[in-house]
CSV table of C-alpha atoms and ligand atoms in Angstrom, one decimal:
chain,number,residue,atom,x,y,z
A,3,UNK,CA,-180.4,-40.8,-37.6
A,4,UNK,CA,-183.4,-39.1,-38.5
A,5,UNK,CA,-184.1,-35.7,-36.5
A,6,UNK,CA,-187.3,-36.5,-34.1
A,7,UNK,CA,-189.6,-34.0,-33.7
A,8,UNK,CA,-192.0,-34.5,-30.5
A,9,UNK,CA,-194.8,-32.2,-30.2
A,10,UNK,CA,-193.4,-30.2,-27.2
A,11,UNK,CA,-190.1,-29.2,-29.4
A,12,UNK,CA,-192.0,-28.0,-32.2
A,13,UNK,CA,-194.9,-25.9,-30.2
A,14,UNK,CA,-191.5,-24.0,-28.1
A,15,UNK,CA,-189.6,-23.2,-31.5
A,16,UNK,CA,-193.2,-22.0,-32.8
A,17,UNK,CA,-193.3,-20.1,-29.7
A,18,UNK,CA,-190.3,-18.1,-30.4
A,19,UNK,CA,-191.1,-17.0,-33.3
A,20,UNK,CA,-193.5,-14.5,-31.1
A,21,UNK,CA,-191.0,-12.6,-29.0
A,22,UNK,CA,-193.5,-10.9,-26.7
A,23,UNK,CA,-195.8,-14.3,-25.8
A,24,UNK,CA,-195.8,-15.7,-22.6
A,25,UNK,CA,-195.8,-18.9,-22.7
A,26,UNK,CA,-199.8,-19.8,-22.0
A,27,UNK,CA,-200.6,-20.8,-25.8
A,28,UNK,CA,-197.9,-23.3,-26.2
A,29,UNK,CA,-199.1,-24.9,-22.6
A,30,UNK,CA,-202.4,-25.0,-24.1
A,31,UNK,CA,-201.7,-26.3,-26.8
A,32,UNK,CA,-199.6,-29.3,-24.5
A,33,UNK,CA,-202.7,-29.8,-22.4
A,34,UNK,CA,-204.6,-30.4,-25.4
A,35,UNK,CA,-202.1,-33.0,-26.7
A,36,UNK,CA,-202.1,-34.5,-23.5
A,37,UNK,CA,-206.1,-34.6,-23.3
A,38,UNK,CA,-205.9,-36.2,-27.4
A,39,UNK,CA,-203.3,-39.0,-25.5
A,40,UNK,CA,-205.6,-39.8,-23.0
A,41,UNK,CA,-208.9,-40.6,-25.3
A,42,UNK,CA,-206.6,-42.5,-28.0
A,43,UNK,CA,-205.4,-44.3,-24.7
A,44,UNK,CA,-209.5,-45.4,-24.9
A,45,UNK,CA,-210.0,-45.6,-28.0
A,46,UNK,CA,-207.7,-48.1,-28.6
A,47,UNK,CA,-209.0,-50.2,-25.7
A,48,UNK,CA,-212.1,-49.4,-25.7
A,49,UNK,CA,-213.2,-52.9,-27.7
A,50,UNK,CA,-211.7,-55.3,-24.7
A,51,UNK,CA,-212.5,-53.1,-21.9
A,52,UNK,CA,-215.9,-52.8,-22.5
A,53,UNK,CA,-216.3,-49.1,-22.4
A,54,UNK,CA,-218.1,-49.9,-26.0
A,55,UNK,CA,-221.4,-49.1,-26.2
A,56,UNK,CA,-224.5,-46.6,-25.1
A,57,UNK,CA,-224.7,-44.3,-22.0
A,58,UNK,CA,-228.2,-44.3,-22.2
A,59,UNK,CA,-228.8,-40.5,-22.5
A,60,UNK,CA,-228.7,-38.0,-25.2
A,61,UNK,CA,-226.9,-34.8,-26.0
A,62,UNK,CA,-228.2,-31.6,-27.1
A,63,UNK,CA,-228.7,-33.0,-30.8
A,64,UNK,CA,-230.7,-35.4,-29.5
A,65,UNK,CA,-228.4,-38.4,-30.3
A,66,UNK,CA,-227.2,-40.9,-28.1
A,67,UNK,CA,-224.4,-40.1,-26.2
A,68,UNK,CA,-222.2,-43.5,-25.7
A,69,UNK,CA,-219.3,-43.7,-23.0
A,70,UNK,CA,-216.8,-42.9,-25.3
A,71,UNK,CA,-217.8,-39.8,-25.6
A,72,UNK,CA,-218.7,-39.0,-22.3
A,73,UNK,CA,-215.2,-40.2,-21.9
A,74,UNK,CA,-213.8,-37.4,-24.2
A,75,UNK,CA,-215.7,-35.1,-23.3
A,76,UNK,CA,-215.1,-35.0,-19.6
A,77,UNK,CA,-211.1,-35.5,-20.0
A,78,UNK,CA,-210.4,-32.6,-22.3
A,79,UNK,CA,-212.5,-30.4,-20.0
A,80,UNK,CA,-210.4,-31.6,-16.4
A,81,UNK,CA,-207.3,-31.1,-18.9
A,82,UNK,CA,-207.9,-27.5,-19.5
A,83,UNK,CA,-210.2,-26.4,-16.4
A,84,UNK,CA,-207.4,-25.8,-13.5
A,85,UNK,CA,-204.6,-24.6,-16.0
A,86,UNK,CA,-205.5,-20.6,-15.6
A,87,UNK,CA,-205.3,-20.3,-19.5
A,88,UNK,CA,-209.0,-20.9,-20.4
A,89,UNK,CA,-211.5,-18.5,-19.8
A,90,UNK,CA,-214.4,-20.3,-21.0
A,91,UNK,CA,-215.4,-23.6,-22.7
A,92,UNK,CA,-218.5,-25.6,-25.0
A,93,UNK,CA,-218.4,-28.7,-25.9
A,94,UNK,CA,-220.5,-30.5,-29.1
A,95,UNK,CA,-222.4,-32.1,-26.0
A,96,UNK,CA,-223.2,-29.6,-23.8
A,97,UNK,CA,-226.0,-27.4,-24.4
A,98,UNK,CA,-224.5,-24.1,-22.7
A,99,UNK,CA,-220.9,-22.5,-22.5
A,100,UNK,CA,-218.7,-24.2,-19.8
A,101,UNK,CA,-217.3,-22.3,-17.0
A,102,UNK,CA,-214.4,-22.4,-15.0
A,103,UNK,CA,-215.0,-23.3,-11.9
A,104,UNK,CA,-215.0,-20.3,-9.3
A,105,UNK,CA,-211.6,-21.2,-7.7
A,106,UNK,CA,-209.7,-21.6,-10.7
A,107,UNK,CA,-207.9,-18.4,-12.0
A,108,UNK,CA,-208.5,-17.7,-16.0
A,109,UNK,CA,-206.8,-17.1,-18.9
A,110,UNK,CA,-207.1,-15.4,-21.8
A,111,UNK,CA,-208.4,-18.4,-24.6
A,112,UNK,CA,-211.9,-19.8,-24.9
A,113,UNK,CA,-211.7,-23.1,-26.6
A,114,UNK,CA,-214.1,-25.0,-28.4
A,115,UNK,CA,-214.4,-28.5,-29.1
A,116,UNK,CA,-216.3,-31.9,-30.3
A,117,UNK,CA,-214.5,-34.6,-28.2
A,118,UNK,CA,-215.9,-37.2,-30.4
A,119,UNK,CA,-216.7,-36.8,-33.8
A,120,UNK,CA,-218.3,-39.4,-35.9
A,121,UNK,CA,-219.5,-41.4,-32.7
A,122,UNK,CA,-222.2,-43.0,-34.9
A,123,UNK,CA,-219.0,-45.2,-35.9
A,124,UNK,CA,-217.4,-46.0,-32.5
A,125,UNK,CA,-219.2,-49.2,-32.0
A,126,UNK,CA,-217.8,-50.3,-35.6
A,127,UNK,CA,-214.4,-49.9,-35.5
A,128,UNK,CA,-214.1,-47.2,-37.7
A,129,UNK,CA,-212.2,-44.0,-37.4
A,130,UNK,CA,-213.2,-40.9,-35.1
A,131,UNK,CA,-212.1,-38.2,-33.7
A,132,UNK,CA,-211.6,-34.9,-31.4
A,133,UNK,CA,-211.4,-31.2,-33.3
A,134,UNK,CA,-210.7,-28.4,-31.1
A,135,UNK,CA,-210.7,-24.6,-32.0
A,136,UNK,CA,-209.3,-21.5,-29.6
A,137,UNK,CA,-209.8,-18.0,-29.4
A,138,UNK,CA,-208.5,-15.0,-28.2
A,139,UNK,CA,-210.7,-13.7,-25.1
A,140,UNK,CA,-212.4,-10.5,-26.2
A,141,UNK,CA,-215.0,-9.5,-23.9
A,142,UNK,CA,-214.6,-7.4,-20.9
A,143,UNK,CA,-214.6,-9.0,-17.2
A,144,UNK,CA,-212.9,-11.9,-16.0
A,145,UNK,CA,-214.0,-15.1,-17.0
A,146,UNK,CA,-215.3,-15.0,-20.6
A,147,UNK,CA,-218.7,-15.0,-22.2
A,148,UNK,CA,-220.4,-16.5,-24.9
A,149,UNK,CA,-219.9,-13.9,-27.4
A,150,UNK,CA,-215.8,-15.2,-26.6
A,151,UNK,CA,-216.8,-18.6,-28.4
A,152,UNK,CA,-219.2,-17.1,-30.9
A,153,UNK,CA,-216.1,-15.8,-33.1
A,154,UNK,CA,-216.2,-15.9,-36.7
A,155,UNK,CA,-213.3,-18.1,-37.8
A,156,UNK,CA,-210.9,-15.7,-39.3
A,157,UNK,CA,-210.1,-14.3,-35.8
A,158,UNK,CA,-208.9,-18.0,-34.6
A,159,UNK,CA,-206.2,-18.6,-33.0
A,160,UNK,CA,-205.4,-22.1,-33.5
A,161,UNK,CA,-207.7,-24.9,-34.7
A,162,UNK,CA,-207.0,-28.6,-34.9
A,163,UNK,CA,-208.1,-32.1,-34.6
A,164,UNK,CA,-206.7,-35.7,-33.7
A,165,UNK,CA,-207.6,-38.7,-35.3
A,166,UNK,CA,-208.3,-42.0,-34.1
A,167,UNK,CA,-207.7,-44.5,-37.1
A,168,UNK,CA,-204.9,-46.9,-37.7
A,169,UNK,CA,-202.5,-44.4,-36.1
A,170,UNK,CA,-203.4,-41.3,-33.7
A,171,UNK,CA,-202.7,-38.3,-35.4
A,172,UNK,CA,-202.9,-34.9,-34.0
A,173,UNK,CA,-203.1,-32.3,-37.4
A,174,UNK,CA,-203.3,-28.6,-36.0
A,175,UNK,CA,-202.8,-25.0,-37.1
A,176,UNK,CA,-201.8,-22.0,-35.5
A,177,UNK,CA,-201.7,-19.4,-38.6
A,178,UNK,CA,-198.2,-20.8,-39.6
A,179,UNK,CA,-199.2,-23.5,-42.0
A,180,UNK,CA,-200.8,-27.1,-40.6
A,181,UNK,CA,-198.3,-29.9,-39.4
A,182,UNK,CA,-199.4,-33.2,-38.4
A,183,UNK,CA,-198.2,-35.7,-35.8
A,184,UNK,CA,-198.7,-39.1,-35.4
A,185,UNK,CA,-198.7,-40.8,-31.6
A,186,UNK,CA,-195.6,-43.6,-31.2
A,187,UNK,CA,-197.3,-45.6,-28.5
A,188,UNK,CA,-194.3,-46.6,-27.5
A,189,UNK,CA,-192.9,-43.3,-26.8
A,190,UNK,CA,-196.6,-41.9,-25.4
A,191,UNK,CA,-194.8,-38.9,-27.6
A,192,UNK,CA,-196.7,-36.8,-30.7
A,193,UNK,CA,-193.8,-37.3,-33.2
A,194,UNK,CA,-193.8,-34.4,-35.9
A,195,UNK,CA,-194.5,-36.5,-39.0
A,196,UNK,CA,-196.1,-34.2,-41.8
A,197,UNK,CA,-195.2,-30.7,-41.8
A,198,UNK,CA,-196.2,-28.2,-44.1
A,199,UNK,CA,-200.0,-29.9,-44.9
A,200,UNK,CA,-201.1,-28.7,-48.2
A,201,UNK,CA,-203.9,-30.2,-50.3
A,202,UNK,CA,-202.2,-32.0,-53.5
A,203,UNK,CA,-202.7,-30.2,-56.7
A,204,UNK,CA,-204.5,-32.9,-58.3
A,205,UNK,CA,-207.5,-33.9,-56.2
A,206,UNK,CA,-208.6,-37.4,-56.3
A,207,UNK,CA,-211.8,-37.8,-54.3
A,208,UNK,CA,-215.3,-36.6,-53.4
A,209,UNK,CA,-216.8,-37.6,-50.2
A,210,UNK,CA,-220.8,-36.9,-49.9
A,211,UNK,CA,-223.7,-39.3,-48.2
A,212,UNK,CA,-224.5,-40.1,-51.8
A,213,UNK,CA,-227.9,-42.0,-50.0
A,214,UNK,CA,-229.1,-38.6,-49.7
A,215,UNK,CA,-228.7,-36.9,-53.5
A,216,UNK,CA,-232.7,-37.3,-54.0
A,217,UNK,CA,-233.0,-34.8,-51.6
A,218,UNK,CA,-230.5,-32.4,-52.9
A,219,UNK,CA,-231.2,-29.0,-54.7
A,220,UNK,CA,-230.6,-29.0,-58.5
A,221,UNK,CA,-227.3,-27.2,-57.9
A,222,UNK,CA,-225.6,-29.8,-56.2
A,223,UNK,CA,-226.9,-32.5,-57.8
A,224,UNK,CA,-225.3,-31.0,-60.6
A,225,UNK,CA,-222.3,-30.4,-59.0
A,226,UNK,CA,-221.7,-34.0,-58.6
A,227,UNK,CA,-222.7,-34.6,-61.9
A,228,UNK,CA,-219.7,-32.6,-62.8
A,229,UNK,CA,-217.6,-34.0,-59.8
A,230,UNK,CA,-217.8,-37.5,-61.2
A,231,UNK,CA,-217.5,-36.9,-64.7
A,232,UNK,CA,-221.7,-37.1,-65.6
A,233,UNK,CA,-222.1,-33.3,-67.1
A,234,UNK,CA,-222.8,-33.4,-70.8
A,235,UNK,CA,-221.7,-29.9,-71.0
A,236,UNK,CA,-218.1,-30.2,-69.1
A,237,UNK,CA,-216.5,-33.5,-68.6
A,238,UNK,CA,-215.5,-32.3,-64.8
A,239,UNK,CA,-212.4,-33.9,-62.9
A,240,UNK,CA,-213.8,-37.4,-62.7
A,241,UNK,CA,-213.5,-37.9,-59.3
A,242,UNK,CA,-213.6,-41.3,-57.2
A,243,UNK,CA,-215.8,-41.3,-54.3
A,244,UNK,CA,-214.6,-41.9,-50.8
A,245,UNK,CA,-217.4,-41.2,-48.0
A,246,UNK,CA,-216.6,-43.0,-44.1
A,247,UNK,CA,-218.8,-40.5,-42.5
A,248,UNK,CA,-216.6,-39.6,-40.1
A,249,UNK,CA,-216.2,-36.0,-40.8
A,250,UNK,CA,-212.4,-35.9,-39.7
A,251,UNK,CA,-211.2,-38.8,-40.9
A,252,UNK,CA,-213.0,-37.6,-44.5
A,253,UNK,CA,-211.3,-34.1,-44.1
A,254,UNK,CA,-207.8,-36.1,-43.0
A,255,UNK,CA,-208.1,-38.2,-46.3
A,256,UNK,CA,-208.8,-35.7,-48.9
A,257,UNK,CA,-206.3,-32.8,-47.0
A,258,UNK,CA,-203.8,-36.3,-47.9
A,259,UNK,CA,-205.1,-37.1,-51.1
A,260,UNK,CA,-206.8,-33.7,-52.5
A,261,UNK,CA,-210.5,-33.4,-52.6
A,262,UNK,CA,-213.9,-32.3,-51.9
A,263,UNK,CA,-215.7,-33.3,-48.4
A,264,UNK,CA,-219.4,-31.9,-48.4
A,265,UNK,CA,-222.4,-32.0,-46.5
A,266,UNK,CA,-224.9,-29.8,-47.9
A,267,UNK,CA,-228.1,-28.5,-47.1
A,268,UNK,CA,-230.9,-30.5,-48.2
A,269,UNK,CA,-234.9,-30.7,-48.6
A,270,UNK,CA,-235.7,-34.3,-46.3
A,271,UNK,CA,-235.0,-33.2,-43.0
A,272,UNK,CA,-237.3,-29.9,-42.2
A,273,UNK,CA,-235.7,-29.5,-38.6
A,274,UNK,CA,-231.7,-29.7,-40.6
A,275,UNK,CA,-232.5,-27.2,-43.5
A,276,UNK,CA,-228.8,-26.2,-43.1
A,277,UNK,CA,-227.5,-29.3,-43.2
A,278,UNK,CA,-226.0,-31.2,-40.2
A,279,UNK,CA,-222.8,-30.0,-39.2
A,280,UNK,CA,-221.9,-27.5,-36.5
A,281,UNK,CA,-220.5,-24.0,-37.5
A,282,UNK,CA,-218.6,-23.6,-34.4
A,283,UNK,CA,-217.2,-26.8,-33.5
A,284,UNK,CA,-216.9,-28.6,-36.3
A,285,UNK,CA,-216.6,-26.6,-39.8
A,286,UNK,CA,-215.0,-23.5,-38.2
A,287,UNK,CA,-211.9,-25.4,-37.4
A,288,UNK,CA,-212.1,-27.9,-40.1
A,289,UNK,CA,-212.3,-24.3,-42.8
A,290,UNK,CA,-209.3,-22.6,-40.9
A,291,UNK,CA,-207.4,-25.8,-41.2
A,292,UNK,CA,-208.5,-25.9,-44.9
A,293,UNK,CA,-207.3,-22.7,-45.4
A,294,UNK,CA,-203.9,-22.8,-43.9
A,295,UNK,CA,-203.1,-25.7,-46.5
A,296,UNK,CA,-204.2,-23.9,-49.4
A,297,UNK,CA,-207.8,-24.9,-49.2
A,298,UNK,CA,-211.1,-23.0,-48.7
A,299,UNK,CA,-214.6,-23.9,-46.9
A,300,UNK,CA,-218.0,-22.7,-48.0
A,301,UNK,CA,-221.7,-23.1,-47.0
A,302,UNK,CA,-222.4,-22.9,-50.6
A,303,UNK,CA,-222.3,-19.0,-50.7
A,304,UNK,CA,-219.8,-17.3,-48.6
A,305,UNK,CA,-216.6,-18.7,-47.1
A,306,UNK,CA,-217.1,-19.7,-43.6
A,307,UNK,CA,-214.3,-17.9,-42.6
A,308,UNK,CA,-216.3,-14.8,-42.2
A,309,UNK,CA,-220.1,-16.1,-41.2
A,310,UNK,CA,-220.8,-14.5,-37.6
A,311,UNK,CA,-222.1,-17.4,-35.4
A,312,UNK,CA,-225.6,-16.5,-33.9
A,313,UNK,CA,-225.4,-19.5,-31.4
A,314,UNK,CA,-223.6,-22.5,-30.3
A,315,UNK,CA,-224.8,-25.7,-31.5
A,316,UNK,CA,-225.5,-23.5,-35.5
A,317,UNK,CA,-225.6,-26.2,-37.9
A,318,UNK,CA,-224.3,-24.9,-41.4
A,319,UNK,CA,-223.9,-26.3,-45.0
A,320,UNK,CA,-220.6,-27.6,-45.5
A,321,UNK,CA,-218.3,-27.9,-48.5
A,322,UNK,CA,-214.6,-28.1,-47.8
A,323,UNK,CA,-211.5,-29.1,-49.7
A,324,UNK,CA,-209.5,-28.2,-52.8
A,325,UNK,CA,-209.6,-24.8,-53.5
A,326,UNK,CA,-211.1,-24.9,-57.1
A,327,UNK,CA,-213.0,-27.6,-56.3
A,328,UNK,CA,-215.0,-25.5,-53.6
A,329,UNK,CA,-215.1,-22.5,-55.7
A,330,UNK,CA,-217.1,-24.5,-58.2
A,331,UNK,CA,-220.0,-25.4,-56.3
A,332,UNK,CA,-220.4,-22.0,-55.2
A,333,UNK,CA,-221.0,-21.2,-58.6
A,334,UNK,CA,-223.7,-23.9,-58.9
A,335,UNK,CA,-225.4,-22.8,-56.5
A,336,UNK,CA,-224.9,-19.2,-57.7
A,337,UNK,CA,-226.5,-20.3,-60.8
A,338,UNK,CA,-229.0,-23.2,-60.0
A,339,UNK,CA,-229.9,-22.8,-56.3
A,340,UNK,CA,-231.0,-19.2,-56.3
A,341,UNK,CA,-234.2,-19.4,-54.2
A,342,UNK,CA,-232.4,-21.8,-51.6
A,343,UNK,CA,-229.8,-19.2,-51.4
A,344,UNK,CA,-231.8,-15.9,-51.3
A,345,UNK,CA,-233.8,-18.1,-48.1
A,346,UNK,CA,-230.6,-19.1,-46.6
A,347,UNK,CA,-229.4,-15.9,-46.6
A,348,UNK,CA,-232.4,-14.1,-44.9
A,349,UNK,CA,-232.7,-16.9,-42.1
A,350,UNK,CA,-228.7,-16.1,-41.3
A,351,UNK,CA,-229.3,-12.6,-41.2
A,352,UNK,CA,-232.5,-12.8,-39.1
A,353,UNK,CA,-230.7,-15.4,-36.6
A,354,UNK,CA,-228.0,-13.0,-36.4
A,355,UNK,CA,-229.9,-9.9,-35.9
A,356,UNK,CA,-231.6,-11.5,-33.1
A,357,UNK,CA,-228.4,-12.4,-30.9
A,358,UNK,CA,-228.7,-9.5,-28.8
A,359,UNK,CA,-225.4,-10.0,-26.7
A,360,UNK,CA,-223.2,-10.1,-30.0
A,361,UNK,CA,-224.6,-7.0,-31.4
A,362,UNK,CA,-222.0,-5.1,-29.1
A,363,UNK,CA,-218.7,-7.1,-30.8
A,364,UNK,CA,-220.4,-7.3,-33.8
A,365,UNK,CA,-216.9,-7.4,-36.1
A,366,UNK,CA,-216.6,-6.2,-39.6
A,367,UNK,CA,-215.6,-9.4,-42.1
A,368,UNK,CA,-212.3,-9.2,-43.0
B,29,FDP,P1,-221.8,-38.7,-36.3
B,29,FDP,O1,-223.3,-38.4,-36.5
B,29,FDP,O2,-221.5,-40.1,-36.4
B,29,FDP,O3,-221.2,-38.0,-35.1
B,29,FDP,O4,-221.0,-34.6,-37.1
B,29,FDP,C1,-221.6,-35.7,-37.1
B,29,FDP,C2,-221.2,-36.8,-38.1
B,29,FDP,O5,-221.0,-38.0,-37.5
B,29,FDP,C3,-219.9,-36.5,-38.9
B,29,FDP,O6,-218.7,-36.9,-38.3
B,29,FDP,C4,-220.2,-37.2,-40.2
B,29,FDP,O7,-219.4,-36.7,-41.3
B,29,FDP,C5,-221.6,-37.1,-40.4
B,29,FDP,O8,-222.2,-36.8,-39.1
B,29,FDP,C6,-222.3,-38.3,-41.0
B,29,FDP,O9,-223.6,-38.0,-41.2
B,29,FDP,P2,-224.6,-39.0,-42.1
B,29,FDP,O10,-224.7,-40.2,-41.4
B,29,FDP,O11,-225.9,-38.2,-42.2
B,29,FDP,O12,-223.9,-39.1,-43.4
């Protein structure tokens, strides 16, 4: 028979690869799973039990929350509030950082998550999920901060996310490669089935809202050009285009299949010049997980590994997948996008300048 792998197994031989730790990380990471169980417990019934559907109010982004979310949301916090290993939290749908409540001790992580990503799909069936980054605490006092969750990426801990599709799978990251586990319903166990996540050599799709490219700047509409074989100059890869827009079931696909997810800034939408997606809670995680399986994440000029956040809810172009693929567009825009860029670059460095309570931890990029 087969050696099974739950989750719990795997996160205590990780843990003793570290000698000195105490133990707190690998129960965080075990309330996490236990959180992911609980919403895929929902997901799954959420069509007959007629949880589908809107709440009524909106988040922060000014979308419509609907009950799964609120759902998610509320479960991962209870999951990690009383444990004594969080020292602070945000969530995608919560406009300021979340505290633990007075008489709770904390711990030493702040964790960041979306509990519901892609909930523009949820009433169709279609694939969402949770992603979830943590950080070492690094300001002084007790009970954590904001500038504790306003971390650039390359000082994460661990990042991950859990997808709700035909399976549940939980895909996470501590700094020692990515593994990925898929939920036997059965069992109610996270069963290690792909360890060692690396993006295939070959990559075989592109996923981009292609309903948007007469919006885009002449760089990445070249860039696809190339992508999908259209450049006079440079026949390109060719690739097939795959877009669900559900940003973690995209990134699970092409991490599967090799590829290029991107969501990058455009010109339609003057209140989402940076494009869409959150810095912190969404392409953060998503770039250190990229990373760790030989991959690499952009906003089209620097890897996002090193951007200081200058505030929670940052939205940031995206561009994440194969390696070379990645590389490339940050050359088109290099070459074609060079106004955008010089723009881009001044608002970051403004926004940042003007986050008064990071200029203490500012940290040097790596
Ligand atoms: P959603 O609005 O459904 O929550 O982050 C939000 C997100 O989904 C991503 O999951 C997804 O990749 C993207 O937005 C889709 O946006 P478009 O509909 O603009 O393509």
């Amino acid at each position: 028979m087969k050696d099974i792998i739950t989750i719990e197994r795997h996160f205590l031989e990780q843990q003793k690869l570290y000698p000195e730790a105490t133990g707190a990380f690998t129960s965080l990471m075990y309330d996490i799973a236990l959180a992911a169980k609980l919403i895929a417990r929902e997901t799954t019934r959420a069509g007959l039990g007629g949880i589908l559907g809107r709440v009524g109010s909106t988040n922060v982004q000014g979308e419509e929350q609907q009950k799964l979310d609120v759902y998610a949301d509320r479960t991962i916090y209870r999951m990690l509030d009383h444990t004594g290993r969080v020292c602070i939290m945000a969530s995608e749908e919560h406009e300021e950082p979340i505290r633990v409540p007075e008489h709770y001790t904390c711990g030493s992580y702040a964790v960041l998550y979306d509990p519901l990503d892609g909930s523009s799909n949820i009433d169709y069936n279609v694939s969402i999920g949770t992603i979830f980054a943590v950080h070492r605490m690094i300001s002084e006092g007790e009970r954590g901060s904001i500038v504790d969750l306003l971390q650039p990426g390359y000082r994460l801990v661990a990042a991950g996310y859990v997808v709700f599709g035909s399976s549940t799978m939980l895909v996470y990251s501590a700094g020692q490669g990515v593994h990925g586990f898929t939920l036997d319903p059965s069992l109610g166990e996270f069963l290690l089935s792909h360890p060692d996540l690396r993006f295939p050599d070959k990559p075989q799709y592109y996923s981009v809202n292609q309903g948007y490219e007469r919006y885009w700047t002449p760089g990445v509409r070249r860039y696809v050009e190339w992508l999908t074989g259209r450049d006079p100059e440079d026949e390109g890869p060719g690739l097939s285009g795959r877009y669900i827009g559900s940003l973690v079931a995209d990134f699970h696909r092409n991490l599967m299949t090799g590829g290029i997810f991107m969501y990058p800034h455009d010109r339609h939408n003057p209140d989402l010049p940076h494009g869409k997606l959150r810095l912190t809670y969404e392409c953060i995680p998503l770039a250190f997980i990229a990373e760790q399986a030989t991959g690499y994440a952009s906003d089209g000029i620097q890897p996002i590994r090193t951007i200081q956040p200058h505030s929670l809810h940052q939205r940031t172009p995206f561009y994440v997948g194969n390696r070379s693929l990645v590389e490339r567009v940050e050359q088109y825009i290099k070459k074609y996008d060079k106004e955008w860029a010089e723009s881009y670059r001044e608002t970051l460095r403004v926004a940042q300048d003007s986050a008064p309570e990071l200029s203490k931890h500012k940290v040097q990029t790596p």
